[in-house]
């Protein structure tokens, strides 16, 4: 399985993806956060679903960007291209996958900023190739193992959350997921693109790299639990 989260706040965007891949009793690691270079800008994508579909889609996108006769200046144009190439792969491979009882289930989060965009953009692309853009009332998207991480994001994330806090929430959302499943794990790849920045920050973190953050969070939760003014045990 996988865990990927993209967050858009007023200060910019954060994207985080785990790297663990599990097949039966085998465990390996593979990058799930990919980047494209176009018009001197870096665009990012994270996906969940069949790796063969993902790899072929990304290859087609990279080829099209390289050979495109025009330069995209709005990020939605890149989103359209992503959807077009995803539909192309579905038309080529969908019937054979269906015949083998595999579903065409690629979901993607894409982010970045092109020259005509006033701010960084974050989109969710569905398997059918259509997309939606993040908004102040929907400031995040997730793919993969999504249900364990939703509560912390729904409770604490707002569009006016600082970029630093948004990055911390992305990590804690991953931490909540990793604590409950075996097929999501470190290291994690993180990219941060601040509003107004020319280039993004891209970094890979091991469990040891962020242990001080997760340990502090767990200790804070334990302390908060001890301080709760509950009367639920009064009659026990």
mmCIF file of C-alpha atoms in Angstrom:
data_model
loop_
_atom_site.group_PDB
_atom_site.id
_atom_site.type_symbol
_atom_site.label_atom_id
_atom_site.label_comp_id
_atom_site.label_asym_id
_atom_site.label_seq_id
_atom_site.Cartn_x
_atom_site.Cartn_y
_atom_site.Cartn_z
ATOM 1 C CA UNK A 1 0.000 0.000 0.000
ATOM 2 C CA UNK A 2 1.105 3.614 0.284
ATOM 3 C CA UNK A 3 0.530 6.880 2.100
ATOM 4 C CA UNK A 4 0.752 10.254 0.368
ATOM 5 C CA UNK A 5 -0.586 13.600 1.561
ATOM 6 C CA UNK A 6 -0.597 17.010 -0.110
ATOM 7 C CA UNK A 7 -1.455 20.146 1.873
ATOM 8 C CA UNK A 8 -2.198 23.635 0.536
ATOM 9 C CA UNK A 9 -2.225 26.558 2.978
ATOM 10 C CA UNK A 10 -1.955 30.282 2.396
ATOM 11 C CA UNK A 11 1.832 30.132 2.814
ATOM 12 C CA UNK A 12 2.424 27.392 0.212
ATOM 13 C CA UNK A 13 2.195 23.636 -0.304
ATOM 14 C CA UNK A 14 3.613 20.557 1.434
ATOM 15 C CA UNK A 15 3.756 17.079 -0.107
ATOM 16 C CA UNK A 16 4.812 13.923 1.766
ATOM 17 C CA UNK A 17 5.046 10.333 0.565
ATOM 18 C CA UNK A 18 6.222 7.163 2.259
ATOM 19 C CA UNK A 19 8.525 4.737 0.448
ATOM 20 C CA UNK A 20 7.642 1.274 1.759
ATOM 21 C CA UNK A 21 6.413 -1.456 -0.589
ATOM 22 C CA UNK A 22 5.182 -4.802 0.774
ATOM 23 C CA UNK A 23 4.584 -7.961 -1.290
ATOM 24 C CA UNK A 24 3.551 -10.869 0.892
ATOM 25 C CA UNK A 25 6.461 -11.398 3.273
ATOM 26 C CA UNK A 26 8.828 -9.226 1.218
ATOM 27 C CA UNK A 27 9.510 -5.587 1.990
ATOM 28 C CA UNK A 28 11.294 -3.043 -0.187
ATOM 29 C CA UNK A 29 11.492 0.711 -0.697
ATOM 30 C CA UNK A 30 10.751 2.844 -3.723
ATOM 31 C CA UNK A 31 10.334 6.556 -4.320
ATOM 32 C CA UNK A 32 6.682 7.610 -4.668
ATOM 33 C CA UNK A 33 7.150 11.376 -4.882
ATOM 34 C CA UNK A 34 8.219 12.270 -8.424
ATOM 35 C CA UNK A 35 9.145 15.562 -10.031
ATOM 36 C CA UNK A 36 8.991 17.008 -13.537
ATOM 37 C CA UNK A 37 10.969 19.959 -14.824
ATOM 38 C CA UNK A 38 9.077 22.298 -17.144
ATOM 39 C CA UNK A 39 9.695 25.946 -18.061
ATOM 40 C CA UNK A 40 12.355 26.173 -15.355
ATOM 41 C CA UNK A 41 9.811 25.087 -12.749
ATOM 42 C CA UNK A 42 9.533 21.880 -10.722
ATOM 43 C CA UNK A 43 6.189 20.071 -10.662
ATOM 44 C CA UNK A 44 5.415 17.150 -8.357
ATOM 45 C CA UNK A 45 3.205 14.092 -8.376
ATOM 46 C CA UNK A 46 2.385 11.317 -5.894
ATOM 47 C CA UNK A 47 0.205 8.325 -6.746
ATOM 48 C CA UNK A 48 -1.477 5.258 -5.333
ATOM 49 C CA UNK A 49 -2.557 2.245 -7.351
ATOM 50 C CA UNK A 50 -0.885 -0.127 -9.795
ATOM 51 C CA UNK A 51 2.801 0.659 -10.265
ATOM 52 C CA UNK A 52 2.697 -0.382 -13.911
ATOM 53 C CA UNK A 53 -0.011 2.203 -14.610
ATOM 54 C CA UNK A 54 1.889 4.854 -12.692
ATOM 55 C CA UNK A 55 5.214 4.200 -14.411
ATOM 56 C CA UNK A 56 3.692 4.243 -17.881
ATOM 57 C CA UNK A 57 1.691 7.403 -17.179
ATOM 58 C CA UNK A 58 4.714 9.250 -15.805
ATOM 59 C CA UNK A 59 6.815 8.160 -18.783
ATOM 60 C CA UNK A 60 4.207 9.479 -21.224
ATOM 61 C CA UNK A 61 3.967 12.779 -19.330
ATOM 62 C CA UNK A 62 7.735 13.223 -19.279
ATOM 63 C CA UNK A 63 7.938 12.481 -23.013
ATOM 64 C CA UNK A 64 5.106 14.893 -23.823
ATOM 65 C CA UNK A 65 6.627 17.705 -21.763
ATOM 66 C CA UNK A 66 9.964 17.195 -23.499
ATOM 67 C CA UNK A 67 8.442 17.281 -26.975
ATOM 68 C CA UNK A 68 5.633 19.802 -26.378
ATOM 69 C CA UNK A 69 5.572 22.590 -29.008
ATOM 70 C CA UNK A 70 4.329 25.115 -26.422
ATOM 71 C CA UNK A 71 5.282 25.931 -22.865
ATOM 72 C CA UNK A 72 2.627 25.624 -20.179
ATOM 73 C CA UNK A 73 2.226 28.730 -18.036
ATOM 74 C CA UNK A 74 -0.747 27.649 -15.870
ATOM 75 C CA UNK A 75 -0.623 24.634 -13.588
ATOM 76 C CA UNK A 76 -4.102 23.484 -14.629
ATOM 77 C CA UNK A 77 -2.630 22.843 -18.092
ATOM 78 C CA UNK A 78 -0.255 20.344 -16.521
ATOM 79 C CA UNK A 79 -3.226 18.802 -14.696
ATOM 80 C CA UNK A 80 -5.007 18.438 -18.044
ATOM 81 C CA UNK A 81 -1.931 16.774 -19.520
ATOM 82 C CA UNK A 82 -1.760 14.359 -16.594
ATOM 83 C CA UNK A 83 -5.403 13.410 -17.111
ATOM 84 C CA UNK A 84 -4.935 12.978 -20.860
ATOM 85 C CA UNK A 85 -1.990 10.620 -20.446
ATOM 86 C CA UNK A 86 -3.766 8.683 -17.713
ATOM 87 C CA UNK A 87 -6.723 8.131 -20.055
ATOM 88 C CA UNK A 88 -4.271 7.112 -22.776
ATOM 89 C CA UNK A 89 -2.834 4.400 -20.533
ATOM 90 C CA UNK A 90 -6.335 3.281 -19.570
ATOM 91 C CA UNK A 91 -7.298 2.872 -23.216
ATOM 92 C CA UNK A 92 -4.141 0.826 -23.866
ATOM 93 C CA UNK A 93 -3.989 -1.313 -20.731
ATOM 94 C CA UNK A 94 -7.471 -1.132 -19.198
ATOM 95 C CA UNK A 95 -9.014 -4.079 -21.074
ATOM 96 C CA UNK A 96 -6.137 -6.466 -20.344
ATOM 97 C CA UNK A 97 -6.063 -5.415 -16.686
ATOM 98 C CA UNK A 98 -9.812 -5.954 -16.386
ATOM 99 C CA UNK A 99 -9.475 -9.377 -18.010
ATOM 100 C CA UNK A 100 -7.013 -10.291 -15.250
ATOM 101 C CA UNK A 101 -9.316 -8.898 -12.529
ATOM 102 C CA UNK A 102 -7.184 -5.835 -11.858
ATOM 103 C CA UNK A 103 -8.898 -2.478 -11.430
ATOM 104 C CA UNK A 104 -7.561 0.658 -13.087
ATOM 105 C CA UNK A 105 -7.163 2.522 -9.827
ATOM 106 C CA UNK A 106 -4.467 5.179 -10.166
ATOM 107 C CA UNK A 107 -5.177 8.238 -7.997
ATOM 108 C CA UNK A 108 -2.732 11.143 -7.987
ATOM 109 C CA UNK A 109 -1.890 14.303 -6.085
ATOM 110 C CA UNK A 110 -0.003 16.866 -8.151
ATOM 111 C CA UNK A 111 1.422 20.196 -7.085
ATOM 112 C CA UNK A 112 3.581 23.074 -8.228
ATOM 113 C CA UNK A 113 3.501 26.546 -9.717
ATOM 114 C CA UNK A 114 4.005 27.831 -13.255
ATOM 115 C CA UNK A 115 4.751 31.344 -14.436
ATOM 116 C CA UNK A 116 1.161 32.602 -14.749
ATOM 117 C CA UNK A 117 0.015 31.168 -11.415
ATOM 118 C CA UNK A 118 -0.336 33.670 -8.587
ATOM 119 C CA UNK A 119 0.446 30.995 -5.991
ATOM 120 C CA UNK A 120 1.392 27.309 -5.703
ATOM 121 C CA UNK A 121 -1.348 24.889 -6.777
ATOM 122 C CA UNK A 122 -2.480 21.495 -5.503
ATOM 123 C CA UNK A 123 -4.751 19.149 -7.507
ATOM 124 C CA UNK A 124 -6.231 15.674 -7.087
ATOM 125 C CA UNK A 125 -6.482 13.582 -10.266
ATOM 126 C CA UNK A 126 -8.974 10.695 -10.379
ATOM 127 C CA UNK A 127 -8.483 7.413 -12.304
ATOM 128 C CA UNK A 128 -10.824 8.753 -14.992
ATOM 129 C CA UNK A 129 -8.426 11.656 -15.657
ATOM 130 C CA UNK A 130 -10.628 14.440 -14.245
ATOM 131 C CA UNK A 131 -9.339 16.620 -11.441
ATOM 132 C CA UNK A 132 -10.282 18.932 -8.570
ATOM 133 C CA UNK A 133 -8.258 21.762 -7.038
ATOM 134 C CA UNK A 134 -7.707 22.320 -3.329
ATOM 135 C CA UNK A 135 -9.601 25.176 -1.697
ATOM 136 C CA UNK A 136 -9.698 26.900 1.717
ATOM 137 C CA UNK A 137 -12.336 24.434 2.933
ATOM 138 C CA UNK A 138 -10.523 21.407 1.441
ATOM 139 C CA UNK A 139 -6.846 22.192 2.140
ATOM 140 C CA UNK A 140 -5.501 18.652 1.777
ATOM 141 C CA UNK A 141 -5.643 15.525 -0.374
ATOM 142 C CA UNK A 142 -4.528 11.996 0.511
ATOM 143 C CA UNK A 143 -4.093 8.782 -1.444
ATOM 144 C CA UNK A 144 -3.410 5.256 -0.236
ATOM 145 C CA UNK A 145 -4.026 4.532 3.432
ATOM 146 C CA UNK A 146 -6.146 7.596 4.127
ATOM 147 C CA UNK A 147 -8.517 6.751 6.976
ATOM 148 C CA UNK A 148 -6.022 6.712 9.868
ATOM 149 C CA UNK A 149 -4.742 10.220 9.125
ATOM 150 C CA UNK A 150 -7.996 12.084 8.468
ATOM 151 C CA UNK A 151 -8.883 12.926 12.104
ATOM 152 C CA UNK A 152 -5.712 14.853 12.873
ATOM 153 C CA UNK A 153 -5.929 16.835 9.632
ATOM 154 C CA UNK A 154 -9.655 17.514 9.958
ATOM 155 C CA UNK A 155 -9.224 18.713 13.534
ATOM 156 C CA UNK A 156 -6.078 20.831 13.231
ATOM 157 C CA UNK A 157 -5.492 21.901 9.622
ATOM 158 C CA UNK A 158 -6.870 25.187 8.271
ATOM 159 C CA UNK A 159 -5.980 27.311 5.267
ATOM 160 C CA UNK A 160 -4.313 29.870 7.574
ATOM 161 C CA UNK A 161 -2.130 27.227 9.264
ATOM 162 C CA UNK A 162 1.540 28.179 8.932
ATOM 163 C CA UNK A 163 3.636 26.281 6.403
ATOM 164 C CA UNK A 164 5.856 24.964 9.200
ATOM 165 C CA UNK A 165 2.838 23.636 11.093
ATOM 166 C CA UNK A 166 1.389 22.176 7.875
ATOM 167 C CA UNK A 167 4.635 20.246 7.347
ATOM 168 C CA UNK A 168 4.473 18.993 10.939
ATOM 169 C CA UNK A 169 0.852 17.896 10.435
ATOM 170 C CA UNK A 170 1.802 16.006 7.272
ATOM 171 C CA UNK A 171 4.428 14.127 9.289
ATOM 172 C CA UNK A 172 2.032 13.440 12.163
ATOM 173 C CA UNK A 173 -0.642 12.225 9.723
ATOM 174 C CA UNK A 174 1.927 9.777 8.352
ATOM 175 C CA UNK A 175 2.948 8.803 11.908
ATOM 176 C CA UNK A 176 -0.674 8.029 12.826
ATOM 177 C CA UNK A 177 -0.954 5.804 9.756
ATOM 178 C CA UNK A 178 2.368 4.047 10.286
ATOM 179 C CA UNK A 179 1.393 3.210 13.877
ATOM 180 C CA UNK A 180 -1.610 1.195 12.698
ATOM 181 C CA UNK A 181 -0.418 -0.603 9.549
ATOM 182 C CA UNK A 182 2.634 -2.549 8.401
ATOM 183 C CA UNK A 183 2.677 -1.546 4.732
ATOM 184 C CA UNK A 184 3.443 2.165 5.294
ATOM 185 C CA UNK A 185 6.823 3.213 6.624
ATOM 186 C CA UNK A 186 9.990 5.301 6.607
ATOM 187 C CA UNK A 187 11.841 6.897 5.004
ATOM 188 C CA UNK A 188 9.519 9.662 3.819
ATOM 189 C CA UNK A 189 10.069 12.126 0.992
ATOM 190 C CA UNK A 190 8.938 15.694 1.665
ATOM 191 C CA UNK A 191 8.765 18.710 -0.610
ATOM 192 C CA UNK A 192 7.837 22.213 0.509
ATOM 193 C CA UNK A 193 7.091 25.059 -1.890
ATOM 194 C CA UNK A 194 6.531 28.372 -0.072
ATOM 195 C CA UNK A 195 4.319 31.018 -1.628
ATOM 196 C CA UNK A 196 6.620 33.335 -3.606
ATOM 197 C CA UNK A 197 9.582 30.931 -3.690
ATOM 198 C CA UNK A 198 11.335 30.150 -6.963
ATOM 199 C CA UNK A 199 12.476 26.668 -6.006
ATOM 200 C CA UNK A 200 11.064 24.013 -3.661
ATOM 201 C CA UNK A 201 12.776 22.269 -0.774
ATOM 202 C CA UNK A 202 13.068 18.508 -1.318
ATOM 203 C CA UNK A 203 14.275 16.198 1.448
ATOM 204 C CA UNK A 204 14.205 12.530 2.483
ATOM 205 C CA UNK A 205 13.830 11.794 6.202
ATOM 206 C CA UNK A 206 14.519 8.579 8.089
ATOM 207 C CA UNK A 207 12.738 7.641 11.302
ATOM 208 C CA UNK A 208 15.780 8.775 13.298
ATOM 209 C CA UNK A 209 15.744 12.178 11.573
ATOM 210 C CA UNK A 210 12.291 13.059 12.922
ATOM 211 C CA UNK A 211 12.248 11.019 16.145
ATOM 212 C CA UNK A 212 12.434 14.154 18.296
ATOM 213 C CA UNK A 213 9.257 15.467 16.645
ATOM 214 C CA UNK A 214 7.224 12.265 16.937
ATOM 215 C CA UNK A 215 8.442 11.578 20.487
ATOM 216 C CA UNK A 216 7.411 15.087 21.552
ATOM 217 C CA UNK A 217 3.992 14.598 19.952
ATOM 218 C CA UNK A 218 3.425 11.252 21.684
ATOM 219 C CA UNK A 219 4.501 12.710 25.037
ATOM 220 C CA UNK A 220 2.177 15.684 24.549
ATOM 221 C CA UNK A 221 -0.760 13.368 23.836
ATOM 222 C CA UNK A 222 0.013 11.310 26.930
ATOM 223 C CA UNK A 223 0.228 14.438 29.081
ATOM 224 C CA UNK A 224 -3.023 15.813 27.650
ATOM 225 C CA UNK A 225 -4.782 12.508 28.366
ATOM 226 C CA UNK A 226 -3.683 12.610 32.002
ATOM 227 C CA UNK A 227 -5.050 16.152 32.368
ATOM 228 C CA UNK A 228 -8.494 15.506 30.861
ATOM 229 C CA UNK A 229 -11.263 16.508 33.328
ATOM 230 C CA UNK A 230 -13.223 13.317 32.685
ATOM 231 C CA UNK A 231 -15.754 11.812 35.101
ATOM 232 C CA UNK A 232 -16.287 8.645 33.090
ATOM 233 C CA UNK A 233 -14.613 6.491 35.755
ATOM 234 C CA UNK A 234 -16.368 8.128 38.727
ATOM 235 C CA UNK A 235 -18.706 5.185 39.333
ATOM 236 C CA UNK A 236 -16.167 2.423 38.763
#
